[in-house]
PDB file of C-alpha atoms in Angstrom:
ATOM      1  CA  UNK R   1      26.867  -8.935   6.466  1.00  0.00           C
ATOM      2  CA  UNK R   2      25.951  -5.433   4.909  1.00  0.00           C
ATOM      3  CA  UNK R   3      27.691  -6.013   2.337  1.00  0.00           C
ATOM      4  CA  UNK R   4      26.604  -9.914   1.640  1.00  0.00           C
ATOM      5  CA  UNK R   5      23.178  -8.608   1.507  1.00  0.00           C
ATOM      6  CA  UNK R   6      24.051  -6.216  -1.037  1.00  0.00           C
ATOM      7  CA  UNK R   7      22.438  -3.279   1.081  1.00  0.00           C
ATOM      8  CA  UNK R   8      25.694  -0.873   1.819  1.00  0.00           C
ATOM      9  CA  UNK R   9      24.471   1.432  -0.597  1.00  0.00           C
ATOM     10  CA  UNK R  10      21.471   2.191   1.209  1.00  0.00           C
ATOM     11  CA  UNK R  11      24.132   3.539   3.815  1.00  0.00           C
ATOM     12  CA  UNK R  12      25.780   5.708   1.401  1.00  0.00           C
ATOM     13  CA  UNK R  13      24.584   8.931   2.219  1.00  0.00           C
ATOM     14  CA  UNK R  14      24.907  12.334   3.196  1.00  0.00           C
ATOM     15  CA  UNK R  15      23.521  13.688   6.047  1.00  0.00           C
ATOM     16  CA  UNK R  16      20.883  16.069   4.673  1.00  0.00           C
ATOM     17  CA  UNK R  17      20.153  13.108   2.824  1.00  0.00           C
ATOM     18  CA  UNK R  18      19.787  10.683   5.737  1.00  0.00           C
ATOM     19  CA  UNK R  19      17.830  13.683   7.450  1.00  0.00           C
ATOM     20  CA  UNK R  20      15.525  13.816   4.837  1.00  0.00           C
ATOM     21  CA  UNK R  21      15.141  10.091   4.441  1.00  0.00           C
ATOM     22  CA  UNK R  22      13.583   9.541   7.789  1.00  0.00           C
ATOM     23  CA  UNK R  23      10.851  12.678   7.172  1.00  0.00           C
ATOM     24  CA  UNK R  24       9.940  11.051   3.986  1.00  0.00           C
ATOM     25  CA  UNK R  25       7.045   9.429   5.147  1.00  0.00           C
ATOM     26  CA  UNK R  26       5.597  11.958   6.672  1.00  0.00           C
ATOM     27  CA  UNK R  27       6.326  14.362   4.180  1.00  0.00           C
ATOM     28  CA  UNK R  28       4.391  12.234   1.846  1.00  0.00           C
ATOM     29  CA  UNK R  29       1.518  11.327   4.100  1.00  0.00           C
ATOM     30  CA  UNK R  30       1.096  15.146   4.064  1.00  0.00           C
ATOM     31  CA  UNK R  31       1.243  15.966   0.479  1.00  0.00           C
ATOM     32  CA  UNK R  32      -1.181  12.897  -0.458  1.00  0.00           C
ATOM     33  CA  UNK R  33      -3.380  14.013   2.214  1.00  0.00           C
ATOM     34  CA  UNK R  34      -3.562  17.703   0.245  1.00  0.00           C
ATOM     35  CA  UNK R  35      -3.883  15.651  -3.305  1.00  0.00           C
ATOM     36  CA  UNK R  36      -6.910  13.516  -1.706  1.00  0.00           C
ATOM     37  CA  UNK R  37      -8.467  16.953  -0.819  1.00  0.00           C
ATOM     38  CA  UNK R  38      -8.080  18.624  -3.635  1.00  0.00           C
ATOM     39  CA  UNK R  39      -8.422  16.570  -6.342  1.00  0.00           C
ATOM     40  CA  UNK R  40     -11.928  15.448  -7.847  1.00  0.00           C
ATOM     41  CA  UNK R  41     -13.471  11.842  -5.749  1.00  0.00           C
ATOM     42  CA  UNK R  42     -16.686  10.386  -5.918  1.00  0.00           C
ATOM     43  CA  UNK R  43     -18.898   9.971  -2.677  1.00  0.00           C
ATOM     44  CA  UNK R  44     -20.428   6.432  -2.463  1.00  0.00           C
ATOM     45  CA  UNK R  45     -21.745   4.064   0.577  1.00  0.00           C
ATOM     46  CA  UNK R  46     -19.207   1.322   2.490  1.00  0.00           C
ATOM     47  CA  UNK R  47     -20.233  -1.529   4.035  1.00  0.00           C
ATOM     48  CA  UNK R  48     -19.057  -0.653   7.853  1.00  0.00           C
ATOM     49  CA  UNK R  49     -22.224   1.456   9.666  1.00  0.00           C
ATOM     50  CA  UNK R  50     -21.653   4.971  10.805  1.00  0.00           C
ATOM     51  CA  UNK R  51     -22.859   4.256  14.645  1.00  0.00           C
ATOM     52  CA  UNK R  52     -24.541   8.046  14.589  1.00  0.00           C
ATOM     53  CA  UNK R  53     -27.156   7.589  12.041  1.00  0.00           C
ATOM     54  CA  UNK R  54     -27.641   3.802  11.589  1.00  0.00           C
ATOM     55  CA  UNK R  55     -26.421   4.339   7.601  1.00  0.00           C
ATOM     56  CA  UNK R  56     -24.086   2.941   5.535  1.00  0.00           C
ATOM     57  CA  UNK R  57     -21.125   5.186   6.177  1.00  0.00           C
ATOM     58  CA  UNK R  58     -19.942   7.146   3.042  1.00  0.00           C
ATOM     59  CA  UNK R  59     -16.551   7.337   1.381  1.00  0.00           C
ATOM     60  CA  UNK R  60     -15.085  10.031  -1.136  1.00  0.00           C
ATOM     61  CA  UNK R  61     -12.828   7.952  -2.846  1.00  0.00           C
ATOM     62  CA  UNK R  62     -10.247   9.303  -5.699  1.00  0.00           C
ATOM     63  CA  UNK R  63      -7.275   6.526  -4.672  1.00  0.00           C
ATOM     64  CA  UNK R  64      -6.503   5.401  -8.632  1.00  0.00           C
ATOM     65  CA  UNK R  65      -6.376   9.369  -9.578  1.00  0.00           C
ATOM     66  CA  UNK R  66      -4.102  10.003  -6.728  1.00  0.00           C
ATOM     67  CA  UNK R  67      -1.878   6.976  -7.879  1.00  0.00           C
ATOM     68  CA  UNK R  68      -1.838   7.838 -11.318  1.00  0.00           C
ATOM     69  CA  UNK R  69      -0.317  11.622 -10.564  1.00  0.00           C
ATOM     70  CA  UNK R  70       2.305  10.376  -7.975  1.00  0.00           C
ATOM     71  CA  UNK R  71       3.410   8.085 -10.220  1.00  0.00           C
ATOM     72  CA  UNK R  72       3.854  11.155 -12.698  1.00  0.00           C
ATOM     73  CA  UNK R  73       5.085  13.461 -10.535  1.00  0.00           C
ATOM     74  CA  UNK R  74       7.736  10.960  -9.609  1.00  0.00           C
ATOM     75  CA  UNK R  75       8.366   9.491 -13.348  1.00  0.00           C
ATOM     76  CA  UNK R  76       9.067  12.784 -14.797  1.00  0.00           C
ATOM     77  CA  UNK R  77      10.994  14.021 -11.975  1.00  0.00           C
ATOM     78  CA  UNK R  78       8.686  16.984 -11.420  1.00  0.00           C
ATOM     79  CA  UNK R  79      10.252  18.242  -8.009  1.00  0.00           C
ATOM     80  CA  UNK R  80      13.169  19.218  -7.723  1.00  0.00           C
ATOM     81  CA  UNK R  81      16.181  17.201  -6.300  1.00  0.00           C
ATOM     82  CA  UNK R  82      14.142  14.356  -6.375  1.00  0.00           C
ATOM     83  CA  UNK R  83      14.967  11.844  -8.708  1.00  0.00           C
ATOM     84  CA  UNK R  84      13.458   8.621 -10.019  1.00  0.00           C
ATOM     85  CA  UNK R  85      15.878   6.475  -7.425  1.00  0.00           C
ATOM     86  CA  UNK R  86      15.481   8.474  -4.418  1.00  0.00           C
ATOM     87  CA  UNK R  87      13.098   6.848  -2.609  1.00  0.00           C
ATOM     88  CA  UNK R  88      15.140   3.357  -3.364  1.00  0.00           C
ATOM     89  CA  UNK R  89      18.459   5.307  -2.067  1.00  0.00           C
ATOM     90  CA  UNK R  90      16.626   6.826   1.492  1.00  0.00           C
ATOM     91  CA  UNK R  91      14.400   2.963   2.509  1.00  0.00           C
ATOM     92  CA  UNK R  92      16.026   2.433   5.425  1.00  0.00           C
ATOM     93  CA  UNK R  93      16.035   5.596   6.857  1.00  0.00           C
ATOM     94  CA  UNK R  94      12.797   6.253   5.830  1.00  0.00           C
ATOM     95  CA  UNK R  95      11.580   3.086   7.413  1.00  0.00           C
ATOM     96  CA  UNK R  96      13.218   4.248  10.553  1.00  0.00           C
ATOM     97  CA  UNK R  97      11.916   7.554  10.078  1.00  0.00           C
ATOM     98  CA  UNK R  98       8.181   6.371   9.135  1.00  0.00           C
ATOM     99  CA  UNK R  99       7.989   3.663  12.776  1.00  0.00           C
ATOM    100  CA  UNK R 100       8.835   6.670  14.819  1.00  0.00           C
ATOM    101  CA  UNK R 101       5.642   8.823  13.594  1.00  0.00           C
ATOM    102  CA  UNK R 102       3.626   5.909  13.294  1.00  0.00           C
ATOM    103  CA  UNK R 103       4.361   5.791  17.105  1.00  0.00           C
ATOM    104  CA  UNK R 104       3.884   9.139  17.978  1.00  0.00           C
ATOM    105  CA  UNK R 105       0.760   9.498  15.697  1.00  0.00           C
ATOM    106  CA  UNK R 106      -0.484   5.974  17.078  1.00  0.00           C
ATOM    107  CA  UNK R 107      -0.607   7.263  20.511  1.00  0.00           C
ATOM    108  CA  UNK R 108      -2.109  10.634  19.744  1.00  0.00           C
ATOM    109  CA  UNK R 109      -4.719   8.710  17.702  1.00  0.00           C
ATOM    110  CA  UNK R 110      -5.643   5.952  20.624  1.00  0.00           C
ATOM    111  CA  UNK R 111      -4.953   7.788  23.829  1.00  0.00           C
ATOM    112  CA  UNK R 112      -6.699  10.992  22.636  1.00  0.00           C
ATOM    113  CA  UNK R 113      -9.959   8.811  22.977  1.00  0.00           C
ATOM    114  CA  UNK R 114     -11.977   7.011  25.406  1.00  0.00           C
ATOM    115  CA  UNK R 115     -11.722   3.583  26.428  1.00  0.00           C
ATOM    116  CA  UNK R 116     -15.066   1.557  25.446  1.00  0.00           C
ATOM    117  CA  UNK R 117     -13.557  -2.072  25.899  1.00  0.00           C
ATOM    118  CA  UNK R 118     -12.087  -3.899  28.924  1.00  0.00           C
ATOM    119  CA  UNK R 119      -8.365  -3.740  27.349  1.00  0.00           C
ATOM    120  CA  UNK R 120      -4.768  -2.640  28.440  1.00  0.00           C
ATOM    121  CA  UNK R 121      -3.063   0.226  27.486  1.00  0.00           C
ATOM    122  CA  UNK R 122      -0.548  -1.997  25.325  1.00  0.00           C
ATOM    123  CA  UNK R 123      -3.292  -3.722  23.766  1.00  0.00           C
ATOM    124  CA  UNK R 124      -5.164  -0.570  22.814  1.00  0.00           C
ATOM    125  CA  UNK R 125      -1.857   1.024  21.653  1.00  0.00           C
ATOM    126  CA  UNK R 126      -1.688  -2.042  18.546  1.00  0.00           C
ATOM    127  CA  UNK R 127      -5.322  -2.409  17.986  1.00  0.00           C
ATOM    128  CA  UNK R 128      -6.860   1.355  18.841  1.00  0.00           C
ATOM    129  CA  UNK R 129      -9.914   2.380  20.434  1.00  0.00           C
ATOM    130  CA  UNK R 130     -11.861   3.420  17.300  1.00  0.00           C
ATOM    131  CA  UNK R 131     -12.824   2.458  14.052  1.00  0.00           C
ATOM    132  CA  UNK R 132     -12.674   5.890  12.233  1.00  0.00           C
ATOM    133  CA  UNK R 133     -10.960   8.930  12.272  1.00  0.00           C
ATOM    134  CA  UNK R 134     -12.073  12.222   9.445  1.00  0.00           C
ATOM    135  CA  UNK R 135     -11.088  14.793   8.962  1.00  0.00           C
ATOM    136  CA  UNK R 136     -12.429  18.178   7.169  1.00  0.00           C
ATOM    137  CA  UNK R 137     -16.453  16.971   7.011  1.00  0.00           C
ATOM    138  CA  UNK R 138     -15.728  13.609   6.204  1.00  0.00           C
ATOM    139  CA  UNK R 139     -13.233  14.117   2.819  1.00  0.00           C
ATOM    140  CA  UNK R 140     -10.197  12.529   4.586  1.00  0.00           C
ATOM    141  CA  UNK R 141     -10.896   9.090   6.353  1.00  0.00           C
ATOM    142  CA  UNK R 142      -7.506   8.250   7.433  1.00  0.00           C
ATOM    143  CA  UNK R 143      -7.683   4.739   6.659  1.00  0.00           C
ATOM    144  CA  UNK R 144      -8.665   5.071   3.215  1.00  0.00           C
ATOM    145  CA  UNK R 145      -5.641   7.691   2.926  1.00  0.00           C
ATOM    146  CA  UNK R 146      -3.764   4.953   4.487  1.00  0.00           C
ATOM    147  CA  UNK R 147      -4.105   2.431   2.275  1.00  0.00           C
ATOM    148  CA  UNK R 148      -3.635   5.065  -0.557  1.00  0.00           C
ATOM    149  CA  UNK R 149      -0.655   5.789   0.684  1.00  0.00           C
ATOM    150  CA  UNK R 150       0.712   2.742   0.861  1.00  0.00           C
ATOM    151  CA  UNK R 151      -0.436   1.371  -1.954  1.00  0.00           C
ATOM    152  CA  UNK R 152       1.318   3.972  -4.157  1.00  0.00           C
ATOM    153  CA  UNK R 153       4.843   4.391  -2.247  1.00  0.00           C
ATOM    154  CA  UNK R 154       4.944   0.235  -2.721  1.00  0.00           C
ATOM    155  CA  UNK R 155       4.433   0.899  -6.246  1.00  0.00           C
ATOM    156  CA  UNK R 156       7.079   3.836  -6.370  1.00  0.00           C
ATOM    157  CA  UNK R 157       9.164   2.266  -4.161  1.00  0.00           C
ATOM    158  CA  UNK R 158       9.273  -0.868  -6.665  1.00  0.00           C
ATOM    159  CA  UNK R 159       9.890   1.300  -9.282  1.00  0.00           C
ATOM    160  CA  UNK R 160      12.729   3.898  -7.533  1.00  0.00           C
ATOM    161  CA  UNK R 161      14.529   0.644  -6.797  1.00  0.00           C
ATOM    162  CA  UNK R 162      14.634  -0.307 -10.438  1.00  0.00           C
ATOM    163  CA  UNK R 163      15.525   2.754 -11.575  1.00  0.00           C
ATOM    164  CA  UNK R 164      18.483   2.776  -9.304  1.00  0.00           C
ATOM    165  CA  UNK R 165      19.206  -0.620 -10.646  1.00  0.00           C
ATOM    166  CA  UNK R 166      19.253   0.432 -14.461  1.00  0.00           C
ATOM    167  CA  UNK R 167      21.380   3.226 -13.664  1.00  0.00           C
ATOM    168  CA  UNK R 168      23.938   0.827 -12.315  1.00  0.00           C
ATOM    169  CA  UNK R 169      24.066  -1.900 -14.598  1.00  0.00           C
ATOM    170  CA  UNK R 170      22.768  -0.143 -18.086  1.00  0.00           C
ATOM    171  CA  UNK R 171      26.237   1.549 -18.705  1.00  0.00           C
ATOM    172  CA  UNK R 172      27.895  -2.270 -18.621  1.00  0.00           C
ATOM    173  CA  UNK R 173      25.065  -4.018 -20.432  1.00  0.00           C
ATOM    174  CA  UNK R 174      24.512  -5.841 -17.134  1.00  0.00           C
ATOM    175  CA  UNK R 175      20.416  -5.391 -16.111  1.00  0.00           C
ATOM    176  CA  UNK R 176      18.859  -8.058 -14.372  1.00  0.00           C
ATOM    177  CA  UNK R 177      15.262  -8.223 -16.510  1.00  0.00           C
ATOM    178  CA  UNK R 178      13.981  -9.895 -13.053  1.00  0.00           C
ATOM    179  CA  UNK R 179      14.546  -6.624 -11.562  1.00  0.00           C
ATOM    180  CA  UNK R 180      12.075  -4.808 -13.667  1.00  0.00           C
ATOM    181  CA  UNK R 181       9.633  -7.851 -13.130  1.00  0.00           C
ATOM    182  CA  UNK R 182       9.441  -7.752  -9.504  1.00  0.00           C
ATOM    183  CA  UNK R 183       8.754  -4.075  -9.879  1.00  0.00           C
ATOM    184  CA  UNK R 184       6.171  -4.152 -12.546  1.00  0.00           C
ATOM    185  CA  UNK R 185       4.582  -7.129 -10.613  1.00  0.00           C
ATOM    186  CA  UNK R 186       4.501  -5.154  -7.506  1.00  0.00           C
ATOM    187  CA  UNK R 187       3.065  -1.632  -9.699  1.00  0.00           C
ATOM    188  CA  UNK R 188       0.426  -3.541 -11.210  1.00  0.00           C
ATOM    189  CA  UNK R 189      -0.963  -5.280  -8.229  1.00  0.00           C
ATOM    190  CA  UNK R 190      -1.310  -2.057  -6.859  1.00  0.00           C
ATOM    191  CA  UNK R 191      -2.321  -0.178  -9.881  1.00  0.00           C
ATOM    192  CA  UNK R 192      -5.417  -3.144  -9.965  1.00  0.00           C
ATOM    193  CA  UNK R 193      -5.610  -2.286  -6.060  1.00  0.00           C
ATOM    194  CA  UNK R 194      -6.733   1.254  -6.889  1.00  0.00           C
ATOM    195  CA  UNK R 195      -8.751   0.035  -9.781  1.00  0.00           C
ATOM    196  CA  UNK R 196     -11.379  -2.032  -7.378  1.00  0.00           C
ATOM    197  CA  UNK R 197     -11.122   0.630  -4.727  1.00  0.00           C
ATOM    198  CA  UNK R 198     -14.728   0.018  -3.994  1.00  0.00           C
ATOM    199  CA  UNK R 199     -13.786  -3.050  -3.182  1.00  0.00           C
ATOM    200  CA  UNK R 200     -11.451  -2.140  -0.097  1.00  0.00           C
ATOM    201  CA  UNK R 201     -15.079  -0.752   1.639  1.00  0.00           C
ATOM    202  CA  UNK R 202     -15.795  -4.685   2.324  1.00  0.00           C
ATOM    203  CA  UNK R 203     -13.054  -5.915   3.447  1.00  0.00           C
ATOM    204  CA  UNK R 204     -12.155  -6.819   6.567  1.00  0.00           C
ATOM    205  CA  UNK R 205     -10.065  -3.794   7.812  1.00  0.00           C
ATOM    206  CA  UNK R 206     -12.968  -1.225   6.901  1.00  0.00           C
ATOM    207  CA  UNK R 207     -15.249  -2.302   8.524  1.00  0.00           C
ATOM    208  CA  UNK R 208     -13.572  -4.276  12.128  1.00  0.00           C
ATOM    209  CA  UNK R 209      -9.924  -3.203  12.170  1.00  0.00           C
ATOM    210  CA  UNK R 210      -9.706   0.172  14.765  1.00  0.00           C
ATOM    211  CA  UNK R 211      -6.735   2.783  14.244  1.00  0.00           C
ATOM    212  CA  UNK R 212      -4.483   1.884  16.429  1.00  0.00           C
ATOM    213  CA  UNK R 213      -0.032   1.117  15.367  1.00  0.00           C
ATOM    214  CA  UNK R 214      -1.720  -1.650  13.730  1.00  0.00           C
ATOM    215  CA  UNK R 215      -2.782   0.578  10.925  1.00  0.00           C
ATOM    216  CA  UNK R 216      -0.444   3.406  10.844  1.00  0.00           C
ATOM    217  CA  UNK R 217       2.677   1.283  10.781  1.00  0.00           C
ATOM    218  CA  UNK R 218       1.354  -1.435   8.700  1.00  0.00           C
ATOM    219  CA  UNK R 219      -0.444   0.648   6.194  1.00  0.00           C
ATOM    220  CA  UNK R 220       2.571   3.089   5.387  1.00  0.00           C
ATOM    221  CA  UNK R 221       5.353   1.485   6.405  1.00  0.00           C
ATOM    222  CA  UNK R 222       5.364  -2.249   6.015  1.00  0.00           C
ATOM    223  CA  UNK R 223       2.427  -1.883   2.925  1.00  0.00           C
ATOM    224  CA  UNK R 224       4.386   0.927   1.194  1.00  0.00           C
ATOM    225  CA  UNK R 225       8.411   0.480   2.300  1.00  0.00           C
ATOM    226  CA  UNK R 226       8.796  -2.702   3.392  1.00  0.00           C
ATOM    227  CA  UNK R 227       6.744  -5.390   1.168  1.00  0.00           C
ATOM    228  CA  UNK R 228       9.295  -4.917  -0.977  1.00  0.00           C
ATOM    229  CA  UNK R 229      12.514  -5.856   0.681  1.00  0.00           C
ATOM    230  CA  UNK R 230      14.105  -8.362  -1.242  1.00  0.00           C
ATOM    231  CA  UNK R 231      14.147  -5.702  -3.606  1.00  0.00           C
ATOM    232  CA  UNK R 232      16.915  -3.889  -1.110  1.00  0.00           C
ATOM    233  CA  UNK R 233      19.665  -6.544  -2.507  1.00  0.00           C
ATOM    234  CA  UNK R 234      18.472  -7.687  -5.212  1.00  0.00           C
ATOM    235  CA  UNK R 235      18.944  -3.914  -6.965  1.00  0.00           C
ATOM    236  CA  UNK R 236      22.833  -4.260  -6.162  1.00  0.00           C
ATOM    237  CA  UNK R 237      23.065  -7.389  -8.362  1.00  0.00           C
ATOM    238  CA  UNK R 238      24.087  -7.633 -11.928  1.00  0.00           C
ATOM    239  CA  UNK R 239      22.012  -9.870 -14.720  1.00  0.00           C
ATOM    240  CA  UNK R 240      22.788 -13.270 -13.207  1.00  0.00           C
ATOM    241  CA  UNK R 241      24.302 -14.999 -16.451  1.00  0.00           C
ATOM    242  CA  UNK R 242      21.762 -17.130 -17.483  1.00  0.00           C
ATOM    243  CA  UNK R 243      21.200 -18.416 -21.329  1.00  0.00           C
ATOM    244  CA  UNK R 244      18.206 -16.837 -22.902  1.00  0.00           C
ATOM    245  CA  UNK R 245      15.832 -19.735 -22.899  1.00  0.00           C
ATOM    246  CA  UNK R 246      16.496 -20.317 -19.031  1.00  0.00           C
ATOM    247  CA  UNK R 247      16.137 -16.223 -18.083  1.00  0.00           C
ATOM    248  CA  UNK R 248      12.576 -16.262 -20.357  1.00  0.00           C
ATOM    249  CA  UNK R 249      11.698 -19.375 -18.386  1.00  0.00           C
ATOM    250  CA  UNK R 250      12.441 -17.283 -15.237  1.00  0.00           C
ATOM    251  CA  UNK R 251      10.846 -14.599 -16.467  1.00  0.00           C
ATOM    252  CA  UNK R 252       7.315 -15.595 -18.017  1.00  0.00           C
ATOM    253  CA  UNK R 253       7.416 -18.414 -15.116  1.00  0.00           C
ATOM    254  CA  UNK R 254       6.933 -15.712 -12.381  1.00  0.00           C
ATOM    255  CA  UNK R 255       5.277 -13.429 -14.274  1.00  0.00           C
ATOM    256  CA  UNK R 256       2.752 -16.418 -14.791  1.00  0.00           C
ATOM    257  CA  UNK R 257       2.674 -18.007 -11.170  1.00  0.00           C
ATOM    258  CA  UNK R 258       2.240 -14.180 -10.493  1.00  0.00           C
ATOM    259  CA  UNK R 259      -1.199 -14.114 -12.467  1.00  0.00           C
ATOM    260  CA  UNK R 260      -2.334 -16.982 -11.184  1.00  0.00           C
ATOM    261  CA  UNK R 261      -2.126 -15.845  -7.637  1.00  0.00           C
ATOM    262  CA  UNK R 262      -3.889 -12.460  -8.519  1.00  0.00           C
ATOM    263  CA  UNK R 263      -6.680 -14.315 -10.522  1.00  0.00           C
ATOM    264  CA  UNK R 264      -7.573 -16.409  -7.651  1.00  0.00           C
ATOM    265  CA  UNK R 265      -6.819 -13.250  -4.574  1.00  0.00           C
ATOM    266  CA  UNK R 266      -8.854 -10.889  -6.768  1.00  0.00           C
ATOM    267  CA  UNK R 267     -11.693 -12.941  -7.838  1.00  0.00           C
ATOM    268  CA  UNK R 268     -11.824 -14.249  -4.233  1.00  0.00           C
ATOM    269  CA  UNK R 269     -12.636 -10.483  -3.013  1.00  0.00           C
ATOM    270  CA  UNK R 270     -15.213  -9.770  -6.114  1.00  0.00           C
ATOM    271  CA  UNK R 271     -17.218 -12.518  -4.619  1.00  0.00           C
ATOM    272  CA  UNK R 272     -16.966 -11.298  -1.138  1.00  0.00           C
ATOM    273  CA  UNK R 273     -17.702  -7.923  -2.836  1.00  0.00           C
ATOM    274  CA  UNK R 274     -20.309  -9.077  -5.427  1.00  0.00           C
ATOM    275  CA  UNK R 275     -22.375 -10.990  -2.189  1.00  0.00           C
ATOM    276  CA  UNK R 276     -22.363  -8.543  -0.011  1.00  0.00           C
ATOM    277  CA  UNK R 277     -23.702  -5.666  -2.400  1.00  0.00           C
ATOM    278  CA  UNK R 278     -26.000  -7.988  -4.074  1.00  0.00           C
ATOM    279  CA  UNK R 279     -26.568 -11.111  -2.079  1.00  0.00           C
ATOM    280  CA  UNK R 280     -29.625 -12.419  -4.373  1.00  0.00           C
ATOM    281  CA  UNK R 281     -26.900 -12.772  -7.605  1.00  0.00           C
ATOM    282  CA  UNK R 282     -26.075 -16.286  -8.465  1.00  0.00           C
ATOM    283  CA  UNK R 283     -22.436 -16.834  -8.840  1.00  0.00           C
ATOM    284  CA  UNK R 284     -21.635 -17.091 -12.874  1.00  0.00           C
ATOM    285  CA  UNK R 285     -25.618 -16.821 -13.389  1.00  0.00           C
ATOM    286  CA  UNK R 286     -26.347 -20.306 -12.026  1.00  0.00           C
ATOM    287  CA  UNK R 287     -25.111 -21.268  -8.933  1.00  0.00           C
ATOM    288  CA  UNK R 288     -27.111 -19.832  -5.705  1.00  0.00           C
ATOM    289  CA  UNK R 289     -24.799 -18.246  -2.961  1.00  0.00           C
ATOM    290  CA  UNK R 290     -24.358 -20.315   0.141  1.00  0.00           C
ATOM    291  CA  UNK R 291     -22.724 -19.252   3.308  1.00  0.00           C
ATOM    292  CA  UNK R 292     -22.744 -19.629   7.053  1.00  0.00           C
ATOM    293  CA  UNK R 293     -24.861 -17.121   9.329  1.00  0.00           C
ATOM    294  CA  UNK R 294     -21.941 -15.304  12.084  1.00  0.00           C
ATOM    295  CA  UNK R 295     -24.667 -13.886  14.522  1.00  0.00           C
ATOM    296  CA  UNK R 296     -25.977 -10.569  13.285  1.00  0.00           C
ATOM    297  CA  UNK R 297     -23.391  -9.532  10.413  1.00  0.00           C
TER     298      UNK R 297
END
């Protein structure tokens, strides 16, 4: 079966390696955590309300600068021992590796704090107890680190697995260009992602969604490791043998039907976005917003 699915070289390693593997989440949580501190971010107003003072509650966000120097520390190989296909080589484990501290965490982060609804423990374990969680005055909101987080390793992770796949196949002439597609699909969706971070302060998730496994498993591990698990096989298989005309088909047909889902998911949350910053705007300059009143939101 391992081997059907093209995924025994995930196996295929040693056991510092494997070791290593299942800390990698954390160990990046950590060092993204330091880059959000310490690089430059701009403070601006969400949508959710801080509960304390009746206000918009504020964000420092620097997401798309953090992105853009992961990506280069990881492109040009800039730590040691850590190559381009790494992160590709160690998924499973670090999958494995990531649920267990998103458990641990989880539990820290919910049962650490008061109950304020009728729930179970269970239930309060998936869905938390609170909304927010900051650290250091306010310049680490966990969920915005999150979503950082995860948002980058998907990208990297797309990327590590192509890698792996052009070392494999580039010696024989034998690279699948739908490889490299999937991954630069995946890098600019979340390249765009960090682009219209703004954005992320009115969705959903900011402003209802509490921190409970919910959020620490989903953000980092399923966002950042495991969105992207067809890639697992996939990498292990040669260019499939198709004439030109049908792979460019392939190709610019996905690449296309791609685009068109963005378009329509992106300009979806603009409008969200655009309405609930400036409500008064008509949509395109002519037509007046319409929508349905949900009690006092």
């Amino acid at each position: 079966m391992i081997e059907w699915l093209g995924i025994e070289q995930l196996f295929e390693l040693s056991t510092a390696d494997k070791i290593f593997g299942l800390f990698t989440p954390l160990m990046i949580f950590i060092a993204f955590a330091i880059a959000t501190l310490v690089l430059p971010g701009r403070w601006v107003p969400g949508y959710a309300v801080d509960k304390a003072t009746g206000e918009p509650r504020r964000y420092r966000l620097n997401g798309l600068l953090v992105f853009i120097v992961a990506v280069l520390v990881w492109g040009f190989e800039l730590i040691p021992g850590l190559e381009r296909d790494w992160f590709y080589r160690t998924s499973l484990y670090a999958v494995a590796g990531g649920t267990g501290f998103a458990v641990i965490f989880t539990a820290l982060a919910v049962y650490t704090q008061p109950k304020t609804e009728n729930t179970n423990p269970i239930t309060d374990f998936y869905l938390g107890r609170v909304q927010e969680i900051r650290f250091f005055n306010d310049r680490l909101d966990l969920k915005m680190t999150f979503y950082v987080v995860g948002g980058t390793m998907l990208g990297i992770n797309a990327m590590s697995g192509a890698a792996w796949h052009y070392e494999q196949f580039s010696p024989t002439n034998e690279v699948n260009l739908g490889v490299f597609v999937y991954a630069a699909i995946f890098t600019f969706y979340v390249f765009d992602y960090h682009v219209f971070e703004r954005v992320q302060l009115y969705t959903f998730d900011l402003i209802h969604e509490k921190m409970g496994l919910k959020m620490f498993w989903g953000d980092i591990v399923i966002y950042g490791w495991l969105f992207i698990v067809p890639l697992y096989g996939m990498a292990a298989y040669p260019d499939p043998g198709f004439s030109t005309a049908w792979t460019y088909v392939w190709i610019i047909g996905a690449s296309a039907l791609f685009l068109v889902g963005w378009s329509i998911s992106r300009g979806a949350n603009m409008q969200k976005y655009t309405f609930k910053r400036w409500p008064e705007r008509k949509f395109l300059g002519i037509i007046e917003p319409r929508y349905i009143q949900a009690g006092d939101r």
